[in-house]
Amino acid sequence: DAGVTQSPTHLIKTRGQQVTLRCSPKSGHDTVSWYQQALGQGPQFIFQYYEEEERQRGNFPDRFSGHQFPNYSSELNVNALLLGDSALYLCASSFSGLARGEQYFGPGTRLTVT
Amino acid sequence: GNSVTQMEGPVTLSEEAFLTINCTYTATGYPSLFWYVQYPGEGLQLLLKATKADDKGSNKGFEATYRKETTSFHLEKGSVQVSDSAVYFCALSKVSGMRFGAGTRLTVKP
């Protein structure tokens, strides 16, 4: 049973560019959440997708957008990259039937903005 | 709003020492509570969880008890090993999403 997978592992972009990160959830999971983890900090909730719609959103600007596909995989898009967007981006999946259940995390994508 | 506060690190212990990492939360209602661990260069792994008051979560020698009266979920281990060196995150989950503490870095020396 494959766990949560993310691609790419590392990414280097220039200020002003756009980036797309990808996530495949754990088998049996239908909900995907995205987090930003700055160096030395805890993960900050960006948003959550369920049934191909954004269900919850944290305190992130509209430059951060996402998508969920019918197979439950998800993408995170960030436009107009800033140096401060450099972080580890974590995807987590869960099952909607457990409203307060645990989330399973992928290994993350390390984004560096220069 | 919902939030988690955990003791600041770093924490450095000798092998076989007793570990406590404090965690308190603020939330309405009855959140589920979790401890996640992050080893260097890796994502977060679920360590243990508790879903209601007085529940005790346990795994790999780690324990934490959901204390509603003190809004706490302190992590304990009786005898730490070098392999326990990692960053530990306390988190709470509600329907509105999961919130994490800032993390506590633990280093165990032989």
JSON list of N, CA and C in Angstrom, two decimals, chain A residues 27-105:
[
{"chain": "A", "resi": 27, "resn": "SER", "atom": "N", "xyz": [-3.88, 5.28, -0.43]},
{"chain": "A", "resi": 27, "resn": "SER", "atom": "CA", "xyz": [-5.00, 4.51, -0.94]},
{"chain": "A", "resi": 27, "resn": "SER", "atom": "C", "xyz": [-6.16, 4.51, 0.06]},
{"chain": "A", "resi": 28, "resn": "GLY", "atom": "N", "xyz": [-7.36, 4.79, -0.44]},
{"chain": "A", "resi": 28, "resn": "GLY", "atom": "CA", "xyz": [-8.53, 4.81, 0.42]},
{"chain": "A", "resi": 28, "resn": "GLY", "atom": "C", "xyz": [-8.87, 6.19, 0.98]},
{"chain": "A", "resi": 29, "resn": "HIS", "atom": "N", "xyz": [-7.97, 7.14, 0.79]},
{"chain": "A", "resi": 29, "resn": "HIS", "atom": "CA", "xyz": [-8.20, 8.50, 1.28]},
{"chain": "A", "resi": 29, "resn": "HIS", "atom": "C", "xyz": [-8.79, 9.36, 0.17]},
{"chain": "A", "resi": 30, "resn": "ASP", "atom": "N", "xyz": [-9.67, 10.28, 0.57]},
{"chain": "A", "resi": 30, "resn": "ASP", "atom": "CA", "xyz": [-10.33, 11.12, -0.41]},
{"chain": "A", "resi": 30, "resn": "ASP", "atom": "C", "xyz": [-10.14, 12.62, -0.15]},
{"chain": "A", "resi": 31, "resn": "THR", "atom": "N", "xyz": [-9.42, 12.94, 0.88]},
{"chain": "A", "resi": 31, "resn": "THR", "atom": "CA", "xyz": [-9.23, 14.35, 1.27]},
{"chain": "A", "resi": 31, "resn": "THR", "atom": "C", "xyz": [-7.74, 14.67, 1.29]},
{"chain": "A", "resi": 32, "resn": "VAL", "atom": "N", "xyz": [-7.40, 15.80, 0.71]},
{"chain": "A", "resi": 32, "resn": "VAL", "atom": "CA", "xyz": [-5.99, 16.21, 0.65]},
{"chain": "A", "resi": 32, "resn": "VAL", "atom": "C", "xyz": [-5.85, 17.60, 1.26]},
{"chain": "A", "resi": 33, "resn": "SER", "atom": "N", "xyz": [-4.87, 17.74, 2.13]},
{"chain": "A", "resi": 33, "resn": "SER", "atom": "CA", "xyz": [-4.56, 19.04, 2.74]},
{"chain": "A", "resi": 33, "resn": "SER", "atom": "C", "xyz": [-3.13, 19.41, 2.38]},
{"chain": "A", "resi": 34, "resn": "TRP", "atom": "N", "xyz": [-2.89, 20.71, 2.25]},
{"chain": "A", "resi": 34, "resn": "TRP", "atom": "CA", "xyz": [-1.55, 21.21, 1.95]},
{"chain": "A", "resi": 34, "resn": "TRP", "atom": "C", "xyz": [-1.08, 22.10, 3.09]},
{"chain": "A", "resi": 35, "resn": "TYR", "atom": "N", "xyz": [0.22, 21.98, 3.39]},
{"chain": "A", "resi": 35, "resn": "TYR", "atom": "CA", "xyz": [0.84, 22.75, 4.45]},
{"chain": "A", "resi": 35, "resn": "TYR", "atom": "C", "xyz": [2.14, 23.36, 3.96]},
{"chain": "A", "resi": 36, "resn": "GLN", "atom": "N", "xyz": [2.47, 24.50, 4.52]},
{"chain": "A", "resi": 36, "resn": "GLN", "atom": "CA", "xyz": [3.78, 25.12, 4.29]},
{"chain": "A", "resi": 36, "resn": "GLN", "atom": "C", "xyz": [4.57, 25.05, 5.58]},
{"chain": "A", "resi": 37, "resn": "GLN", "atom": "N", "xyz": [5.77, 24.52, 5.52]},
{"chain": "A", "resi": 37, "resn": "GLN", "atom": "CA", "xyz": [6.62, 24.43, 6.70]},
{"chain": "A", "resi": 37, "resn": "GLN", "atom": "C", "xyz": [7.91, 25.20, 6.47]},
{"chain": "A", "resi": 38, "resn": "ALA", "atom": "N", "xyz": [7.99, 26.36, 7.06]},
{"chain": "A", "resi": 38, "resn": "ALA", "atom": "CA", "xyz": [9.23, 27.13, 6.99]},
{"chain": "A", "resi": 38, "resn": "ALA", "atom": "C", "xyz": [10.27, 26.49, 7.89]},
{"chain": "A", "resi": 39, "resn": "LEU", "atom": "N", "xyz": [11.52, 26.79, 7.63]},
{"chain": "A", "resi": 39, "resn": "LEU", "atom": "CA", "xyz": [12.62, 26.18, 8.38]},
{"chain": "A", "resi": 39, "resn": "LEU", "atom": "C", "xyz": [12.48, 26.47, 9.88]},
{"chain": "A", "resi": 40, "resn": "GLY", "atom": "N", "xyz": [12.48, 25.41, 10.68]},
{"chain": "A", "resi": 40, "resn": "GLY", "atom": "CA", "xyz": [12.41, 25.58, 12.12]},
{"chain": "A", "resi": 40, "resn": "GLY", "atom": "C", "xyz": [11.02, 25.87, 12.66]},
{"chain": "A", "resi": 41, "resn": "GLN", "atom": "N", "xyz": [10.01, 25.76, 11.82]},
{"chain": "A", "resi": 41, "resn": "GLN", "atom": "CA", "xyz": [8.64, 26.05, 12.24]},
{"chain": "A", "resi": 41, "resn": "GLN", "atom": "C", "xyz": [7.74, 24.84, 12.08]},
{"chain": "A", "resi": 42, "resn": "GLY", "atom": "N", "xyz": [6.57, 24.92, 12.67]},
{"chain": "A", "resi": 42, "resn": "GLY", "atom": "CA", "xyz": [5.57, 23.88, 12.46]},
{"chain": "A", "resi": 42, "resn": "GLY", "atom": "C", "xyz": [4.83, 24.10, 11.15]},
{"chain": "A", "resi": 43, "resn": "PRO", "atom": "N", "xyz": [4.20, 23.07, 10.63]},
{"chain": "A", "resi": 43, "resn": "PRO", "atom": "CA", "xyz": [3.43, 23.22, 9.39]},
{"chain": "A", "resi": 43, "resn": "PRO", "atom": "C", "xyz": [2.28, 24.20, 9.57]},
{"chain": "A", "resi": 44, "resn": "GLN", "atom": "N", "xyz": [2.10, 25.04, 8.54]},
{"chain": "A", "resi": 44, "resn": "GLN", "atom": "CA", "xyz": [0.99, 25.98, 8.52]},
{"chain": "A", "resi": 44, "resn": "GLN", "atom": "C", "xyz": [-0.01, 25.53, 7.46]},
{"chain": "A", "resi": 45, "resn": "PHE", "atom": "N", "xyz": [-1.27, 25.46, 7.86]},
{"chain": "A", "resi": 45, "resn": "PHE", "atom": "CA", "xyz": [-2.32, 24.96, 6.98]},
{"chain": "A", "resi": 45, "resn": "PHE", "atom": "C", "xyz": [-2.60, 25.94, 5.86]},
{"chain": "A", "resi": 46, "resn": "ILE", "atom": "N", "xyz": [-2.54, 25.44, 4.61]},
{"chain": "A", "resi": 46, "resn": "ILE", "atom": "CA", "xyz": [-2.84, 26.28, 3.45]},
{"chain": "A", "resi": 46, "resn": "ILE", "atom": "C", "xyz": [-4.29, 26.12, 3.05]},
{"chain": "A", "resi": 47, "resn": "PHE", "atom": "N", "xyz": [-4.65, 24.89, 2.67]},
{"chain": "A", "resi": 47, "resn": "PHE", "atom": "CA", "xyz": [-6.05, 24.59, 2.34]},
{"chain": "A", "resi": 47, "resn": "PHE", "atom": "C", "xyz": [-6.26, 23.09, 2.27]},
{"chain": "A", "resi": 48, "resn": "GLN", "atom": "N", "xyz": [-7.54, 22.73, 2.18]},
{"chain": "A", "resi": 48, "resn": "GLN", "atom": "CA", "xyz": [-7.93, 21.33, 2.12]},
{"chain": "A", "resi": 48, "resn": "GLN", "atom": "C", "xyz": [-8.91, 21.13, 0.98]},
{"chain": "A", "resi": 49, "resn": "TYR", "atom": "N", "xyz": [-8.74, 20.02, 0.26]},
{"chain": "A", "resi": 49, "resn": "TYR", "atom": "CA", "xyz": [-9.62, 19.69, -0.86]},
{"chain": "A", "resi": 49, "resn": "TYR", "atom": "C", "xyz": [-10.36, 18.40, -0.60]},
{"chain": "A", "resi": 50, "resn": "TYR", "atom": "N", "xyz": [-11.63, 18.44, -0.93]},
{"chain": "A", "resi": 50, "resn": "TYR", "atom": "CA", "xyz": [-12.49, 17.27, -0.82]},
{"chain": "A", "resi": 50, "resn": "TYR", "atom": "C", "xyz": [-13.52, 17.36, -1.94]},
{"chain": "A", "resi": 51, "resn": "GLU", "atom": "N", "xyz": [-13.78, 16.27, -2.59]},
{"chain": "A", "resi": 51, "resn": "GLU", "atom": "CA", "xyz": [-14.72, 16.23, -3.71]},
{"chain": "A", "resi": 51, "resn": "GLU", "atom": "C", "xyz": [-14.41, 17.33, -4.73]},
{"chain": "A", "resi": 52, "resn": "GLU", "atom": "N", "xyz": [-13.13, 17.48, -4.99]},
{"chain": "A", "resi": 52, "resn": "GLU", "atom": "CA", "xyz": [-12.62, 18.38, -6.03]},
{"chain": "A", "resi": 52, "resn": "GLU", "atom": "C", "xyz": [-12.90, 19.86, -5.73]},
{"chain": "A", "resi": 53, "resn": "GLU", "atom": "N", "xyz": [-13.22, 20.16, -4.48]},
{"chain": "A", "resi": 53, "resn": "GLU", "atom": "CA", "xyz": [-13.46, 21.55, -4.12]},
{"chain": "A", "resi": 53, "resn": "GLU", "atom": "C", "xyz": [-12.64, 21.93, -2.88]},
{"chain": "A", "resi": 54, "resn": "GLU", "atom": "N", "xyz": [-12.28, 23.18, -2.81]},
{"chain": "A", "resi": 54, "resn": "GLU", "atom": "CA", "xyz": [-11.58, 23.69, -1.64]},
{"chain": "A", "resi": 54, "resn": "GLU", "atom": "C", "xyz": [-12.58, 23.78, -0.49]},
{"chain": "A", "resi": 55, "resn": "ARG", "atom": "N", "xyz": [-12.28, 23.06, 0.60]},
{"chain": "A", "resi": 55, "resn": "ARG", "atom": "CA", "xyz": [-13.24, 23.00, 1.69]},
{"chain": "A", "resi": 55, "resn": "ARG", "atom": "C", "xyz": [-12.89, 23.95, 2.82]},
{"chain": "A", "resi": 56, "resn": "GLN", "atom": "N", "xyz": [-11.61, 24.06, 3.10]},
{"chain": "A", "resi": 56, "resn": "GLN", "atom": "CA", "xyz": [-11.14, 24.95, 4.16]},
{"chain": "A", "resi": 56, "resn": "GLN", "atom": "C", "xyz": [-9.90, 25.65, 3.66]},
{"chain": "A", "resi": 57, "resn": "ARG", "atom": "N", "xyz": [-9.65, 26.83, 4.18]},
{"chain": "A", "resi": 57, "resn": "ARG", "atom": "CA", "xyz": [-8.48, 27.57, 3.76]},
{"chain": "A", "resi": 57, "resn": "ARG", "atom": "C", "xyz": [-7.86, 28.26, 4.97]},
{"chain": "A", "resi": 58, "resn": "GLY", "atom": "N", "xyz": [-6.55, 28.23, 5.04]},
{"chain": "A", "resi": 58, "resn": "GLY", "atom": "CA", "xyz": [-5.84, 28.96, 6.07]},
{"chain": "A", "resi": 58, "resn": "GLY", "atom": "C", "xyz": [-5.55, 30.38, 5.64]},
{"chain": "A", "resi": 59, "resn": "ASN", "atom": "N", "xyz": [-4.67, 31.03, 6.35]},
{"chain": "A", "resi": 59, "resn": "ASN", "atom": "CA", "xyz": [-4.39, 32.44, 6.11]},
{"chain": "A", "resi": 59, "resn": "ASN", "atom": "C", "xyz": [-3.29, 32.61, 5.07]},
{"chain": "A", "resi": 60, "resn": "PHE", "atom": "N", "xyz": [-3.59, 32.25, 3.85]},
{"chain": "A", "resi": 60, "resn": "PHE", "atom": "CA", "xyz": [-2.64, 32.37, 2.74]},
{"chain": "A", "resi": 60, "resn": "PHE", "atom": "C", "xyz": [-3.29, 33.19, 1.62]},
{"chain": "A", "resi": 61, "resn": "PRO", "atom": "N", "xyz": [-2.47, 33.98, 0.90]},
{"chain": "A", "resi": 61, "resn": "PRO", "atom": "CA", "xyz": [-3.03, 34.83, -0.16]},
{"chain": "A", "resi": 61, "resn": "PRO", "atom": "C", "xyz": [-3.53, 34.02, -1.34]},
{"chain": "A", "resi": 62, "resn": "ASP", "atom": "N", "xyz": [-4.24, 34.71, -2.21]},
{"chain": "A", "resi": 62, "resn": "ASP", "atom": "CA", "xyz": [-4.82, 34.07, -3.40]},
{"chain": "A", "resi": 62, "resn": "ASP", "atom": "C", "xyz": [-3.77, 33.57, -4.38]},
{"chain": "A", "resi": 63, "resn": "ARG", "atom": "N", "xyz": [-2.52, 33.97, -4.18]},
{"chain": "A", "resi": 63, "resn": "ARG", "atom": "CA", "xyz": [-1.45, 33.44, -5.05]},
{"chain": "A", "resi": 63, "resn": "ARG", "atom": "C", "xyz": [-1.33, 31.92, -4.90]},
{"chain": "A", "resi": 64, "resn": "PHE", "atom": "N", "xyz": [-1.81, 31.44, -3.78]},
{"chain": "A", "resi": 64, "resn": "PHE", "atom": "CA", "xyz": [-1.81, 30.00, -3.52]},
{"chain": "A", "resi": 64, "resn": "PHE", "atom": "C", "xyz": [-3.18, 29.44, -3.95]},
{"chain": "A", "resi": 65, "resn": "SER", "atom": "N", "xyz": [-3.15, 28.52, -4.88]},
{"chain": "A", "resi": 65, "resn": "SER", "atom": "CA", "xyz": [-4.38, 27.90, -5.34]},
{"chain": "A", "resi": 65, "resn": "SER", "atom": "C", "xyz": [-4.15, 26.41, -5.51]},
{"chain": "A", "resi": 66, "resn": "GLY", "atom": "N", "xyz": [-5.22, 25.69, -5.65]},
{"chain": "A", "resi": 66, "resn": "GLY", "atom": "CA", "xyz": [-5.07, 24.25, -5.76]},
{"chain": "A", "resi": 66, "resn": "GLY", "atom": "C", "xyz": [-6.13, 23.63, -6.63]},
{"chain": "A", "resi": 67, "resn": "HIS", "atom": "N", "xyz": [-5.99, 22.33, -6.73]},
{"chain": "A", "resi": 67, "resn": "HIS", "atom": "CA", "xyz": [-6.94, 21.57, -7.53]},
{"chain": "A", "resi": 67, "resn": "HIS", "atom": "C", "xyz": [-6.93, 20.14, -7.03]},
{"chain": "A", "resi": 68, "resn": "GLN", "atom": "N", "xyz": [-8.09, 19.51, -7.08]},
{"chain": "A", "resi": 68, "resn": "GLN", "atom": "CA", "xyz": [-8.15, 18.08, -6.80]},
{"chain": "A", "resi": 68, "resn": "GLN", "atom": "C", "xyz": [-8.80, 17.39, -7.98]},
{"chain": "A", "resi": 69, "resn": "PHE", "atom": "N", "xyz": [-8.26, 16.28, -8.36]},
{"chain": "A", "resi": 69, "resn": "PHE", "atom": "CA", "xyz": [-8.73, 15.54, -9.53]},
{"chain": "A", "resi": 69, "resn": "PHE", "atom": "C", "xyz": [-9.67, 14.41, -9.11]},
{"chain": "A", "resi": 70, "resn": "PRO", "atom": "N", "xyz": [-10.41, 13.85, -10.09]},
{"chain": "A", "resi": 70, "resn": "PRO", "atom": "CA", "xyz": [-11.34, 12.77, -9.73]},
{"chain": "A", "resi": 70, "resn": "PRO", "atom": "C", "xyz": [-10.69, 11.57, -9.05]},
{"chain": "A", "resi": 71, "resn": "ASN", "atom": "N", "xyz": [-9.41, 11.36, -9.29]},
{"chain": "A", "resi": 71, "resn": "ASN", "atom": "CA", "xyz": [-8.73, 10.23, -8.62]},
{"chain": "A", "resi": 71, "resn": "ASN", "atom": "C", "xyz": [-8.18, 10.64, -7.25]},
{"chain": "A", "resi": 72, "resn": "TYR", "atom": "N", "xyz": [-8.58, 11.81, -6.76]},
{"chain": "A", "resi": 72, "resn": "TYR", "atom": "CA", "xyz": [-8.24, 12.35, -5.44]},
{"chain": "A", "resi": 72, "resn": "TYR", "atom": "C", "xyz": [-6.85, 12.97, -5.36]},
{"chain": "A", "resi": 73, "resn": "SER", "atom": "N", "xyz": [-6.04, 12.82, -6.41]},
{"chain": "A", "resi": 73, "resn": "SER", "atom": "CA", "xyz": [-4.74, 13.49, -6.38]},
{"chain": "A", "resi": 73, "resn": "SER", "atom": "C", "xyz": [-4.95, 15.00, -6.42]},
{"chain": "A", "resi": 74, "resn": "SER", "atom": "N", "xyz": [-3.90, 15.72, -6.10]},
{"chain": "A", "resi": 74, "resn": "SER", "atom": "CA", "xyz": [-4.06, 17.16, -5.95]},
{"chain": "A", "resi": 74, "resn": "SER", "atom": "C", "xyz": [-2.82, 17.90, -6.43]},
{"chain": "A", "resi": 75, "resn": "GLU", "atom": "N", "xyz": [-3.02, 19.15, -6.78]},
{"chain": "A", "resi": 75, "resn": "GLU", "atom": "CA", "xyz": [-1.93, 20.06, -7.13]},
{"chain": "A", "resi": 75, "resn": "GLU", "atom": "C", "xyz": [-2.02, 21.31, -6.28]},
{"chain": "A", "resi": 76, "resn": "LEU", "atom": "N", "xyz": [-0.86, 21.84, -5.97]},
{"chain": "A", "resi": 76, "resn": "LEU", "atom": "CA", "xyz": [-0.75, 23.15, -5.33]},
{"chain": "A", "resi": 76, "resn": "LEU", "atom": "C", "xyz": [-0.04, 24.07, -6.30]},
{"chain": "A", "resi": 77, "resn": "ASN", "atom": "N", "xyz": [-0.63, 25.20, -6.61]},
{"chain": "A", "resi": 77, "resn": "ASN", "atom": "CA", "xyz": [-0.03, 26.19, -7.50]},
{"chain": "A", "resi": 77, "resn": "ASN", "atom": "C", "xyz": [0.27, 27.46, -6.71]},
{"chain": "A", "resi": 78, "resn": "VAL", "atom": "N", "xyz": [1.46, 27.98, -6.95]},
{"chain": "A", "resi": 78, "resn": "VAL", "atom": "CA", "xyz": [1.82, 29.26, -6.34]},
{"chain": "A", "resi": 78, "resn": "VAL", "atom": "C", "xyz": [2.27, 30.19, -7.46]},
{"chain": "A", "resi": 79, "resn": "ASN", "atom": "N", "xyz": [1.61, 31.33, -7.56]},
{"chain": "A", "resi": 79, "resn": "ASN", "atom": "CA", "xyz": [1.95, 32.33, -8.58]},
{"chain": "A", "resi": 79, "resn": "ASN", "atom": "C", "xyz": [2.80, 33.44, -7.98]},
{"chain": "A", "resi": 80, "resn": "ALA", "atom": "N", "xyz": [3.49, 34.15, -8.89]},
{"chain": "A", "resi": 80, "resn": "ALA", "atom": "CA", "xyz": [4.26, 35.33, -8.48]},
{"chain": "A", "resi": 80, "resn": "ALA", "atom": "C", "xyz": [5.10, 35.04, -7.24]},
{"chain": "A", "resi": 81, "resn": "LEU", "atom": "N", "xyz": [5.96, 34.06, -7.34]},
{"chain": "A", "resi": 81, "resn": "LEU", "atom": "CA", "xyz": [6.75, 33.59, -6.21]},
{"chain": "A", "resi": 81, "resn": "LEU", "atom": "C", "xyz": [7.55, 34.70, -5.55]},
{"chain": "A", "resi": 82, "resn": "LEU", "atom": "N", "xyz": [7.56, 34.65, -4.22]},
{"chain": "A", "resi": 82, "resn": "LEU", "atom": "CA", "xyz": [8.35, 35.55, -3.40]},
{"chain": "A", "resi": 82, "resn": "LEU", "atom": "C", "xyz": [9.45, 34.77, -2.69]},
{"chain": "A", "resi": 83, "resn": "LEU", "atom": "N", "xyz": [10.49, 35.47, -2.27]},
{"chain": "A", "resi": 83, "resn": "LEU", "atom": "CA", "xyz": [11.56, 34.78, -1.54]},
{"chain": "A", "resi": 83, "resn": "LEU", "atom": "C", "xyz": [11.00, 34.07, -0.31]},
{"chain": "A", "resi": 84, "resn": "GLY", "atom": "N", "xyz": [10.00, 34.68, 0.31]},
{"chain": "A", "resi": 84, "resn": "GLY", "atom": "CA", "xyz": [9.40, 34.13, 1.52]},
{"chain": "A", "resi": 84, "resn": "GLY", "atom": "C", "xyz": [8.59, 32.86, 1.30]},
{"chain": "A", "resi": 85, "resn": "ASP", "atom": "N", "xyz": [8.40, 32.50, 0.03]},
{"chain": "A", "resi": 85, "resn": "ASP", "atom": "CA", "xyz": [7.68, 31.26, -0.25]},
{"chain": "A", "resi": 85, "resn": "ASP", "atom": "C", "xyz": [8.60, 30.04, -0.16]},
{"chain": "A", "resi": 86, "resn": "SER", "atom": "N", "xyz": [9.87, 30.28, 0.02]},
{"chain": "A", "resi": 86, "resn": "SER", "atom": "CA", "xyz": [10.82, 29.18, 0.18]},
{"chain": "A", "resi": 86, "resn": "SER", "atom": "C", "xyz": [10.47, 28.40, 1.45]},
{"chain": "A", "resi": 87, "resn": "ALA", "atom": "N", "xyz": [10.22, 27.12, 1.28]},
{"chain": "A", "resi": 87, "resn": "ALA", "atom": "CA", "xyz": [9.77, 26.30, 2.41]},
{"chain": "A", "resi": 87, "resn": "ALA", "atom": "C", "xyz": [9.65, 24.86, 1.95]},
{"chain": "A", "resi": 88, "resn": "LEU", "atom": "N", "xyz": [9.34, 23.99, 2.91]},
{"chain": "A", "resi": 88, "resn": "LEU", "atom": "CA", "xyz": [8.96, 22.61, 2.61]},
{"chain": "A", "resi": 88, "resn": "LEU", "atom": "C", "xyz": [7.44, 22.58, 2.52]},
{"chain": "A", "resi": 89, "resn": "TYR", "atom": "N", "xyz": [6.93, 22.09, 1.41]},
{"chain": "A", "resi": 89, "resn": "TYR", "atom": "CA", "xyz": [5.48, 22.00, 1.21]},
{"chain": "A", "resi": 89, "resn": "TYR", "atom": "C", "xyz": [5.05, 20.55, 1.41]},
{"chain": "A", "resi": 90, "resn": "LEU", "atom": "N", "xyz": [4.19, 20.38, 2.36]},
{"chain": "A", "resi": 90, "resn": "LEU", "atom": "CA", "xyz": [3.74, 19.05, 2.74]},
{"chain": "A", "resi": 90, "resn": "LEU", "atom": "C", "xyz": [2.30, 18.82, 2.30]},
{"chain": "A", "resi": 91, "resn": "CYS", "atom": "N", "xyz": [2.08, 17.65, 1.78]},
{"chain": "A", "resi": 91, "resn": "CYS", "atom": "CA", "xyz": [0.74, 17.21, 1.43]},
{"chain": "A", "resi": 91, "resn": "CYS", "atom": "C", "xyz": [0.34, 16.14, 2.45]},
{"chain": "A", "resi": 92, "resn": "ALA", "atom": "N", "xyz": [-0.90, 16.16, 2.87]},
{"chain": "A", "resi": 92, "resn": "ALA", "atom": "CA", "xyz": [-1.40, 15.16, 3.80]},
{"chain": "A", "resi": 92, "resn": "ALA", "atom": "C", "xyz": [-2.75, 14.66, 3.31]},
{"chain": "A", "resi": 93, "resn": "SER", "atom": "N", "xyz": [-2.98, 13.38, 3.47]},
{"chain": "A", "resi": 93, "resn": "SER", "atom": "CA", "xyz": [-4.27, 12.83, 3.06]},
{"chain": "A", "resi": 93, "resn": "SER", "atom": "C", "xyz": [-5.00, 12.24, 4.25]},
{"chain": "A", "resi": 94, "resn": "SER", "atom": "N", "xyz": [-6.30, 12.17, 4.13]},
{"chain": "A", "resi": 94, "resn": "SER", "atom": "CA", "xyz": [-7.14, 11.62, 5.19]},
{"chain": "A", "resi": 94, "resn": "SER", "atom": "C", "xyz": [-8.43, 11.11, 4.57]},
{"chain": "A", "resi": 95, "resn": "PHE", "atom": "N", "xyz": [-9.21, 10.43, 5.41]},
{"chain": "A", "resi": 95, "resn": "PHE", "atom": "CA", "xyz": [-10.48, 9.89, 4.96]},
{"chain": "A", "resi": 95, "resn": "PHE", "atom": "C", "xyz": [-11.60, 10.75, 5.52]},
{"chain": "A", "resi": 96, "resn": "SER", "atom": "N", "xyz": [-12.48, 11.20, 4.67]},
{"chain": "A", "resi": 96, "resn": "SER", "atom": "CA", "xyz": [-13.53, 12.13, 5.08]},
{"chain": "A", "resi": 96, "resn": "SER", "atom": "C", "xyz": [-14.47, 11.53, 6.11]},
{"chain": "A", "resi": 97, "resn": "GLY", "atom": "N", "xyz": [-14.52, 10.20, 6.16]},
{"chain": "A", "resi": 97, "resn": "GLY", "atom": "CA", "xyz": [-15.42, 9.56, 7.11]},
{"chain": "A", "resi": 97, "resn": "GLY", "atom": "C", "xyz": [-14.98, 9.73, 8.55]},
{"chain": "A", "resi": 98, "resn": "LEU", "atom": "N", "xyz": [-13.74, 10.17, 8.73]},
{"chain": "A", "resi": 98, "resn": "LEU", "atom": "CA", "xyz": [-13.23, 10.45, 10.07]},
{"chain": "A", "resi": 98, "resn": "LEU", "atom": "C", "xyz": [-12.98, 11.95, 10.14]},
{"chain": "A", "resi": 99, "resn": "ALA", "atom": "N", "xyz": [-13.99, 12.69, 10.58]},
{"chain": "A", "resi": 99, "resn": "ALA", "atom": "CA", "xyz": [-13.93, 14.15, 10.50]},
{"chain": "A", "resi": 99, "resn": "ALA", "atom": "C", "xyz": [-12.75, 14.74, 11.28]},
{"chain": "A", "resi": 100, "resn": "ARG", "atom": "N", "xyz": [-12.36, 14.07, 12.35]},
{"chain": "A", "resi": 100, "resn": "ARG", "atom": "CA", "xyz": [-11.23, 14.59, 13.13]},
{"chain": "A", "resi": 100, "resn": "ARG", "atom": "C", "xyz": [-10.11, 13.57, 13.18]},
{"chain": "A", "resi": 101, "resn": "GLY", "atom": "N", "xyz": [-10.01, 12.79, 12.14]},
{"chain": "A", "resi": 101, "resn": "GLY", "atom": "CA", "xyz": [-9.02, 11.73, 12.13]},
{"chain": "A", "resi": 101, "resn": "GLY", "atom": "C", "xyz": [-7.64, 12.21, 11.76]},
{"chain": "A", "resi": 102, "resn": "GLU", "atom": "N", "xyz": [-6.69, 11.29, 11.90]},
{"chain": "A", "resi": 102, "resn": "GLU", "atom": "CA", "xyz": [-5.32, 11.66, 11.62]},
{"chain": "A", "resi": 102, "resn": "GLU", "atom": "C", "xyz": [-5.09, 11.84, 10.13]},
{"chain": "A", "resi": 103, "resn": "GLN", "atom": "N", "xyz": [-4.09, 12.63, 9.83]},
{"chain": "A", "resi": 103, "resn": "GLN", "atom": "CA", "xyz": [-3.66, 12.84, 8.47]},
{"chain": "A", "resi": 103, "resn": "GLN", "atom": "C", "xyz": [-2.32, 12.15, 8.26]},
{"chain": "A", "resi": 104, "resn": "TYR", "atom": "N", "xyz": [-2.13, 11.64, 7.07]},
{"chain": "A", "resi": 104, "resn": "TYR", "atom": "CA", "xyz": [-0.88, 10.98, 6.71]},
{"chain": "A", "resi": 104, "resn": "TYR", "atom": "C", "xyz": [-0.12, 11.89, 5.76]},
{"chain": "A", "resi": 105, "resn": "PHE", "atom": "N", "xyz": [1.14, 12.11, 6.07]},
{"chain": "A", "resi": 105, "resn": "PHE", "atom": "CA", "xyz": [1.92, 13.09, 5.34]},
{"chain": "A", "resi": 105, "resn": "PHE", "atom": "C", "xyz": [2.86, 12.45, 4.33]}
]
